[in-house]
Amino acid sequence: MGRDVEQGAFSREDRVRYRQKVRRCLDVFALMLDDFGFDADRPMTGLEIELNLMDPAAEPAMRNEEILAAIADPLFQTELGQFNLELNAKPRLIEGTGFADYEQDLRSSLTRADERAAKSDARIVLVGILPTLTARHLVADNLSTNERYRVLNDQIVGARGEDLELDIRGVERLQTHTDSIAPEAACTSLQFHLQVAPDSFADYWNASQAIAGVQVAVGANSPFLYGRQLWAETRIALFAQATDTRPDELKAQGVRPRVWFGERWITSIFDLFEENVRYFSPLLPICEDEDPVEVLHAGGVPRLAELRLHNGTVYRWNRPVYDIMNGRPHLRVENRVLPAGPTVVDMLANAAFYFGLARGLAEADRPIWSQLPFSSAEENFHAAARRGMDAVLHWPRLGDVPVTKLVLDTLLPTAATGLDRFGVAPTERDRLLGIIEQRCRTGRNGAVWQTEAVWAAERHRGMDRDAALHQMARRYADLQRSNQPVHTWPVD
């Protein structure tokens, strides 16, 4: 939900009007898909990175408002927790040296922001979950002061009608309750945007769903929460549970969760928006004055504000996006499965792997989704989140295969083909996909490095878990600034 909200209490009339408006927007969207001119001539890409703020003691620094004012850059925004920021990279083409341009811009923006943060005794850390976070940090009082976060919290907690339960069983187990959505703030992600034409959207979304598990396995970077080692990518379970509006009875009835993988392959982007309207009640019933039917009939471009707001409160791991840029509408796949970090170059390697693999599979002669059951794609996703680089995934014609072998033997060549079709310079293609290759050959991603560093501190230096986590977080932040890929980082 990327818009400000001033209204906190909603009436029955608000909800009825909003539901009617959303359905009217959906009808207009269907008409637009039939014969409207969407911008898809040269597909743009985008990146969003959620950031953590850490103080010298390796504790979360609750100072985002102060630091954001010091940064004074519209590319940086607040996020849910006071120890979070978000950086929105400028959209661009990835042809030629587009990835190198991304890298230069991101490193420049982050260096400047880090210098401003240092004046507030904080530093920026790119990590899926800040490893020193505990229950005392993730409370409602530490939500960002923007009113939209309080309203969202009230609506989610109110819809559930009781405390939110966190129960994550991994290497160790975390079982607790929370009276707010503040634990969601622990989940800091890396999000990719890929602009696609209406007639190819389903292919790209289906391909993105098929590879979500692979992405998570090789990019996992969130093994610790509340002092416990849980999943390789704990963020997946935490985000789902911290925003779950369903009490146990509705779960038992099969009501869909708002953090949702989905349940089927699609044939059109309309399928996803229609599912959102059919299955999910409004969280933020805020209406605008625009009549989308009148705008469409007048030859304008409807904003479809209510449909877009509703879409923003259904947290699909691959989300459909309708947006308008320079007066022209366009569609995007928003890929939301990955954590932030460990370094800028690691994140761009993840980006190259995603963009290339998505295109390679979307344009394949025989679609992957015609061979892989949807349920297998979802099972792969959760197996990868739990096991990371050690995951065994199911893949057509290969059966159950270690994810590292799947990537090395099958998917890296497909990703390279996809990047070639985007026109990515061969040197950039090989540099970034080479990082993915070396992660798989060494068996080391961010999650593996974090757990090995903590184990080394505990076993070789006799530290307790809390001291080991704090030491690891400081070393992580230092090594991150080298921009050397995480598979090269020393453990001791």
mmCIF file of C-alpha atoms in Angstrom, residues 26 29-30 32-34 38 194-206 264-277 304 307 311 316 318-323 330-334:
data_model
loop_
_atom_site.group_PDB
_atom_site.id
_atom_site.type_symbol
_atom_site.label_atom_id
_atom_site.label_comp_id
_atom_site.label_asym_id
_atom_site.label_seq_id
_atom_site.Cartn_x
_atom_site.Cartn_y
_atom_site.Cartn_z
ATOM 1 C CA LEU A 26 -12.882 -4.166 -12.723
ATOM 2 C CA PHE A 29 -10.303 -2.835 -16.773
ATOM 3 C CA ALA A 30 -11.815 -5.734 -18.733
ATOM 4 C CA MET A 32 -9.393 -1.783 -21.577
ATOM 5 C CA LEU A 33 -7.727 -5.165 -21.953
ATOM 6 C CA ASP A 34 -9.844 -5.809 -25.043
ATOM 7 C CA PHE A 38 -1.012 -0.215 -23.308
ATOM 8 C CA LEU A 194 8.929 -6.095 -15.249
ATOM 9 C CA GLN A 195 6.717 -4.263 -17.729
ATOM 10 C CA VAL A 196 4.869 -6.627 -20.071
ATOM 11 C CA ALA A 197 2.236 -6.444 -22.805
ATOM 12 C CA PRO A 198 -1.327 -7.532 -21.954
ATOM 13 C CA ASP A 199 -1.237 -10.547 -24.269
ATOM 14 C CA SER A 200 1.992 -11.876 -22.720
ATOM 15 C CA PHE A 201 1.291 -11.024 -19.072
ATOM 16 C CA ALA A 202 -0.015 -14.492 -18.199
ATOM 17 C CA ASP A 203 3.112 -16.130 -19.634
ATOM 18 C CA TYR A 204 5.406 -13.952 -17.531
ATOM 19 C CA TRP A 205 3.333 -14.329 -14.361
ATOM 20 C CA ASN A 206 3.144 -18.098 -14.760
ATOM 21 C CA ARG A 264 -3.754 -21.899 -10.389
ATOM 22 C CA TRP A 265 -1.996 -20.929 -13.587
ATOM 23 C CA ILE A 266 -3.688 -18.019 -15.363
ATOM 24 C CA THR A 267 -4.638 -17.093 -18.916
ATOM 25 C CA SER A 268 -4.893 -13.309 -18.412
ATOM 26 C CA ILE A 269 -3.965 -10.611 -15.925
ATOM 27 C CA PHE A 270 -7.711 -10.175 -15.475
ATOM 28 C CA ASP A 271 -7.822 -13.534 -13.675
ATOM 29 C CA LEU A 272 -5.725 -12.113 -10.834
ATOM 30 C CA PHE A 273 -7.637 -8.869 -10.377
ATOM 31 C CA GLU A 274 -10.928 -10.754 -10.547
ATOM 32 C CA GLU A 275 -9.734 -13.204 -7.878
ATOM 33 C CA ASN A 276 -8.716 -10.310 -5.650
ATOM 34 C CA VAL A 277 -12.188 -8.814 -5.876
ATOM 35 C CA LEU A 304 -8.814 2.754 -11.423
ATOM 36 C CA LEU A 307 -8.996 -1.421 -7.849
ATOM 37 C CA ASN A 311 -4.779 -4.939 -5.226
ATOM 38 C CA ARG A 316 0.730 -11.985 -3.748
ATOM 39 C CA ASN A 318 4.042 -12.186 -7.756
ATOM 40 C CA ARG A 319 1.639 -9.284 -7.907
ATOM 41 C CA PRO A 320 -0.086 -7.838 -10.993
ATOM 42 C CA VAL A 321 0.290 -4.091 -11.355
ATOM 43 C CA TYR A 322 -1.715 -1.604 -13.428
ATOM 44 C CA ASP A 323 -0.114 1.842 -13.543
ATOM 45 C CA HIS A 330 1.009 -0.190 -18.600
ATOM 46 C CA LEU A 331 1.080 -3.569 -16.850
ATOM 47 C CA ARG A 332 3.852 -5.013 -14.699
ATOM 48 C CA VAL A 333 4.707 -8.201 -12.887
ATOM 49 C CA GLU A 334 5.952 -7.278 -9.411
#
